[in-house]
Every structure is written in C-alpha cells, then in structure tokens.
Short mmCIF file of C-alpha atoms in Angstrom, two decimals:
data_model
loop_
_atom_site.label_atom_id
_atom_site.label_comp_id
_atom_site.label_asym_id
_atom_site.label_seq_id
_atom_site.Cartn_x
_atom_site.Cartn_y
_atom_site.Cartn_z
CA MET A 1 -4.59 39.28 9.60
CA SER A 2 -3.82 35.96 7.87
CA THR A 3 -1.86 33.45 9.78
CA HIS A 4 -1.14 31.37 6.82
CA VAL A 5 0.99 31.90 3.80
CA ASP A 6 0.37 30.68 0.11
CA ILE A 7 2.48 27.81 -1.25
CA ASP A 8 2.48 25.53 -4.46
CA PRO A 9 3.95 22.05 -3.37
CA ALA A 10 4.71 19.82 -6.21
CA ILE A 11 3.25 17.07 -4.18
CA LEU A 12 0.72 16.81 -1.41
CA TYR A 13 1.97 13.75 0.40
CA PHE A 14 0.78 14.91 4.15
CA GLY A 15 1.29 11.33 5.32
CA THR A 16 -0.27 8.02 4.38
CA PRO A 17 0.64 4.34 4.92
CA VAL A 18 3.26 2.53 2.84
CA VAL A 19 1.86 -0.26 0.83
CA VAL A 20 3.92 -2.74 -1.30
CA LEU A 21 1.73 -3.65 -4.27
CA SER A 22 2.00 -7.30 -5.75
CA THR A 23 0.97 -7.66 -9.33
CA LEU A 24 1.34 -10.49 -11.84
CA ASN A 25 3.71 -10.04 -14.74
CA GLU A 26 3.06 -11.43 -18.17
CA ASP A 27 5.46 -14.32 -17.45
CA GLY A 28 3.68 -15.44 -14.21
CA THR A 29 6.41 -13.79 -11.75
CA THR A 30 5.05 -11.11 -9.30
CA ASN A 31 6.14 -7.46 -9.43
CA LEU A 32 6.52 -5.47 -6.27
CA MET A 33 5.98 -1.74 -6.15
CA PRO A 34 6.06 0.57 -2.86
CA MET A 35 3.64 3.29 -2.97
CA SER A 36 1.68 5.43 -0.33
CA SER A 37 -1.17 6.87 -2.36
CA VAL A 38 -3.96 4.86 -0.92
CA PHE A 39 -7.07 5.01 1.09
CA TRP A 40 -10.01 2.62 2.21
CA LEU A 41 -13.50 2.86 1.95
CA GLY A 42 -15.36 -0.01 3.68
CA ARG A 43 -14.12 -3.08 1.75
CA THR A 44 -12.61 -1.11 -1.17
CA ALA A 45 -9.25 0.34 -1.41
CA VAL A 46 -8.57 3.14 -3.87
CA LEU A 47 -4.88 3.30 -5.15
CA GLY A 48 -2.98 6.13 -7.13
CA VAL A 49 -0.27 4.68 -9.55
CA GLY A 50 1.63 5.90 -12.61
CA ALA A 51 -0.51 5.06 -15.61
CA SER A 52 2.58 3.68 -17.52
CA SER A 53 4.01 1.83 -14.55
CA GLN A 54 4.32 -2.09 -14.60
CA THR A 55 1.85 -2.19 -11.97
CA ALA A 56 -0.76 -0.42 -13.83
CA LEU A 57 0.05 -2.34 -17.08
CA ASN A 58 -0.42 -5.60 -15.10
CA LEU A 59 -3.56 -4.62 -13.51
CA ARG A 60 -5.11 -3.74 -16.89
CA ASP A 61 -4.47 -7.19 -18.21
CA ARG A 62 -4.43 -9.34 -15.02
CA PRO A 63 -6.62 -7.47 -12.41
CA GLU A 64 -5.63 -9.17 -9.35
CA ILE A 65 -3.42 -7.58 -6.61
CA VAL A 66 -2.12 -7.86 -3.01
CA LEU A 67 -1.61 -4.78 -0.86
CA ASN A 68 1.23 -5.69 1.50
CA LEU A 69 1.45 -3.35 4.50
CA PRO A 70 5.01 -3.12 6.02
CA GLY A 71 5.73 -2.43 9.69
CA VAL A 72 8.37 0.04 10.42
CA ASP A 73 10.92 -2.74 10.76
CA LEU A 74 10.81 -3.29 7.11
CA VAL A 75 11.85 0.23 6.23
CA THR A 76 15.13 -0.95 4.80
CA GLU A 77 13.61 -3.50 2.54
CA VAL A 78 10.99 -1.31 1.18
CA ASP A 79 13.60 1.71 0.54
CA ARG A 80 15.64 -0.94 -1.64
CA ILE A 81 12.94 -1.14 -4.34
CA ALA A 82 11.93 2.62 -3.89
CA LEU A 83 13.80 3.64 -7.08
CA THR A 84 13.11 0.56 -9.26
CA THR A 85 10.82 -0.33 -11.98
CA GLY A 86 9.56 -3.64 -13.39
CA ASN A 87 8.92 -2.12 -16.81
CA ALA A 88 11.88 -2.66 -18.96
CA ALA A 89 10.70 0.22 -21.42
CA MET A 90 11.29 2.86 -18.66
CA SER A 91 10.09 6.31 -19.40
CA ALA A 92 12.55 9.24 -19.72
CA ALA A 93 10.95 10.80 -16.71
CA LYS A 94 11.78 7.84 -14.52
CA ALA A 95 15.21 7.54 -15.92
CA ALA A 96 15.75 11.27 -15.05
CA ARG A 97 14.64 10.48 -11.40
CA GLY A 98 17.13 7.67 -11.09
CA TYR A 99 14.94 4.64 -11.34
CA VAL A 100 16.71 1.45 -12.61
CA HIS A 101 14.99 -1.62 -14.05
CA VAL A 102 14.78 -4.67 -11.67
CA SER A 103 13.01 -7.86 -12.69
CA ASP A 104 13.14 -9.73 -9.48
CA LYS A 105 12.04 -7.31 -6.96
CA TYR A 106 12.01 -9.91 -4.04
CA ALA A 107 15.74 -10.67 -4.44
CA HIS A 108 16.64 -7.00 -4.72
CA ALA A 109 14.81 -6.18 -1.55
CA GLY A 110 15.76 -9.22 0.48
CA LEU A 111 11.92 -10.38 0.92
CA THR A 112 10.14 -13.70 0.44
CA ALA A 113 7.51 -14.75 -1.66
CA TYR A 114 4.33 -16.08 0.16
CA GLY A 115 1.27 -17.86 -1.46
CA SER A 116 -1.98 -15.93 -1.66
CA ASP A 117 -5.36 -17.38 -1.11
CA THR A 118 -7.70 -15.73 -3.50
CA VAL A 119 -5.44 -14.20 -6.11
CA LEU A 120 -2.37 -15.10 -8.25
CA PRO A 121 0.19 -12.53 -7.18
CA THR A 122 2.22 -13.69 -4.30
CA SER A 123 2.26 -11.94 -1.04
CA VAL A 124 5.28 -10.53 0.80
CA ALA A 125 6.10 -13.04 3.66
CA GLU A 126 7.62 -10.41 6.01
CA CYS A 127 4.76 -7.86 5.87
CA PRO A 128 2.32 -8.51 8.73
CA VAL A 129 -0.83 -7.39 6.81
CA HIS A 130 -1.77 -8.84 3.34
CA ILE A 131 -4.84 -7.43 1.78
CA GLU A 132 -5.89 -9.34 -1.46
CA GLY A 133 -8.36 -7.92 -4.19
CA THR A 134 -9.55 -7.75 -7.67
CA VAL A 135 -9.51 -4.58 -9.70
CA ARG A 136 -13.18 -3.30 -10.00
CA ALA A 137 -12.17 -0.18 -12.15
CA LEU A 138 -9.13 1.60 -13.35
CA HIS A 139 -9.54 5.30 -13.90
CA GLU A 140 -7.35 7.67 -15.81
CA LEU A 141 -7.14 10.91 -13.91
CA GLY A 142 -7.21 14.53 -15.18
CA GLU A 143 -3.46 14.86 -14.27
CA PRO A 144 -1.44 13.21 -16.95
CA LYS A 145 0.03 9.84 -16.64
CA LEU A 146 -1.74 8.93 -13.48
CA ALA A 147 -4.46 6.44 -12.71
CA ALA A 148 -6.84 5.58 -9.70
CA VAL A 149 -7.48 1.88 -9.19
CA GLU A 150 -10.55 0.66 -7.35
CA VAL A 151 -9.82 -2.79 -5.71
CA ALA A 152 -12.56 -4.91 -4.15
CA VAL A 153 -10.92 -6.68 -1.19
CA THR A 154 -11.29 -10.49 -1.32
CA ALA A 155 -9.20 -11.56 1.72
CA VAL A 156 -7.30 -10.22 4.68
CA ARG A 157 -4.49 -11.91 6.49
CA VAL A 158 -2.64 -10.59 9.40
CA ALA A 159 0.27 -11.57 11.76
CA PRO A 160 -1.50 -13.25 14.82
CA GLU A 161 0.00 -10.68 17.36
CA LEU A 162 -1.90 -7.97 15.57
CA ARG A 163 -5.45 -9.25 16.50
CA LEU A 164 -7.36 -7.45 19.23
CA GLU A 165 -7.64 -9.75 22.27
CA GLY A 166 -11.15 -11.11 22.37
CA HIS A 167 -12.08 -10.03 18.83
CA PRO A 168 -11.03 -12.48 15.96
CA ASN A 169 -11.63 -10.21 13.23
CA ARG A 170 -10.32 -6.92 14.64
CA ILE A 171 -6.69 -5.22 14.59
CA ASP A 172 -5.41 -3.90 17.83
CA PRO A 173 -4.24 -0.18 16.69
CA ASP A 174 -1.81 -0.27 19.77
CA ARG A 175 -0.01 -3.23 18.28
CA TRP A 176 -0.15 -2.15 14.72
CA ARG A 177 2.78 0.06 13.97
CA PRO A 178 2.56 0.86 10.02
CA LEU A 179 5.39 2.28 7.99
CA VAL A 180 4.24 5.99 6.80
CA MET A 181 5.41 8.21 4.11
CA SER A 182 5.15 11.86 4.51
CA PHE A 183 6.67 14.18 1.70
CA GLN A 184 9.01 11.37 0.65
CA GLN A 185 10.45 10.61 4.12
CA PHE A 186 9.53 7.48 6.30
CA TYR A 187 7.98 7.89 9.64
CA GLY A 188 6.19 5.61 12.18
CA LEU A 189 3.23 6.15 14.53
CA GLY A 190 3.58 7.34 17.99
CA GLU A 191 1.39 6.63 21.02
CA ARG A 192 -2.35 6.92 20.92
CA VAL A 193 -2.90 10.75 21.68
CA HIS A 194 -6.48 10.80 22.73
CA PRO A 195 -9.55 8.31 22.93
CA SER A 196 -11.83 8.64 19.84
CA ARG A 197 -15.61 8.82 20.06
CA LEU A 198 -15.68 6.75 16.97
CA ALA A 199 -14.20 3.78 18.89
CA SER A 200 -17.54 3.58 20.68
CA ILE A 201 -19.27 2.24 17.47
CA ASP A 202 -18.90 -1.71 17.04
CA GLU A 203 -16.67 -2.34 13.98
CA GLU A 204 -19.32 -5.10 13.01
CA LEU A 205 -21.78 -2.23 12.36
CA TYR A 206 -19.80 -1.18 9.42
CA ARG A 207 -20.22 -4.54 7.46
#
C-alpha cells in the first residue's frame, strides 16, 4: 500500500539559501534582487531568474554580478525588497502579484552599497558573504519567461568571523547561518544534526 499521495504544487521551493543579486543598470546604478533559485557546482553558480526581470535584462547587456548572501539577521531588509522590481516597464503578471517599481533598492531596504573588487555592480555591505562573478551563459528555459544564468565566480569576500580557525580559505559551517527560503517562507539553519563523511575530504582537493 502506498504511503504517499500525488500532488501538483505550483512551485518546488523545498528550501534553498536566499541570495541578493547585484547587477548594473544602464545608468550605472546597481539593482538588487532577492531570490532563492541558486546552486553551486565547484566555482560556478547557477541562478534561476525571470527572463523579463531587470536582473536578466542587465545581465544580457552587462554580464557582471555579485551574489550577496544574507544571514538570518537581515531578513527584514531582504523582505522589504521582495515585492519590488527595478524594471519600470513592469509586466502585468508582476503587477497582479503586488510588485511595485523601486529604482533605489538600497535606500528602500535600508542597506549600504560597498565597492566590489572584480566587477562593477556594488556589493551589499551588511551581507557577510559576497561572491562576485561574470556571466558565462544565459539559457532560456523550457518553461516560459524563465532563464538559467551560469556565473563564473571571480572573487569571494566574507566577514572574518565566518572563517574556519586555522584555515584561511574555508568557511566554518557552525558559524555561517544563512537565510533560507522554503515555499515562500523564511527560515534559518538549526544545529548540525550528524557528522558527514564528506567532511573527511580536504576541501582543497576540489580545486
């Protein structure tokens, strides 16, 4: 006898980290977009964005980006820009969902711009992790109005307290507390539940 039931969810966000994307507008200002469709493969980040979003438009013309990773303490600031768009020509679908056009996302969220090292878009100073990169490819997906963006990481900058003691290039997972989105709700990580056999592999072997 089956112990599961068939469902047809509209979204499949079972839980991924929140990322605030910084991209460069045509006038040289930086647009911010919070999202949670992201994963990493080695030194490559793969992002899922709306194909008509200001972020996608920026990346097509100016293929540089910063992935700002907020901790749980920044949930209020992130939520302030959750229903905003930098695209003045807002789609009817976004308008129906309650989005509003905001040109200065930093001021709207109460966040601070911080200079980046290898790209032109500014980083979010309050975020403890900044991952800079350039777009390697932008793929239109089978689903309408969606795109997958392949980003080659060019630099990583973190708050000093996140570094693993004795390892200048590693993150201490017990100190890093990312903001997580699961089915449109914000969550944080709990304590470590079990030692991992993968942790026996030196991270340097992945280079």
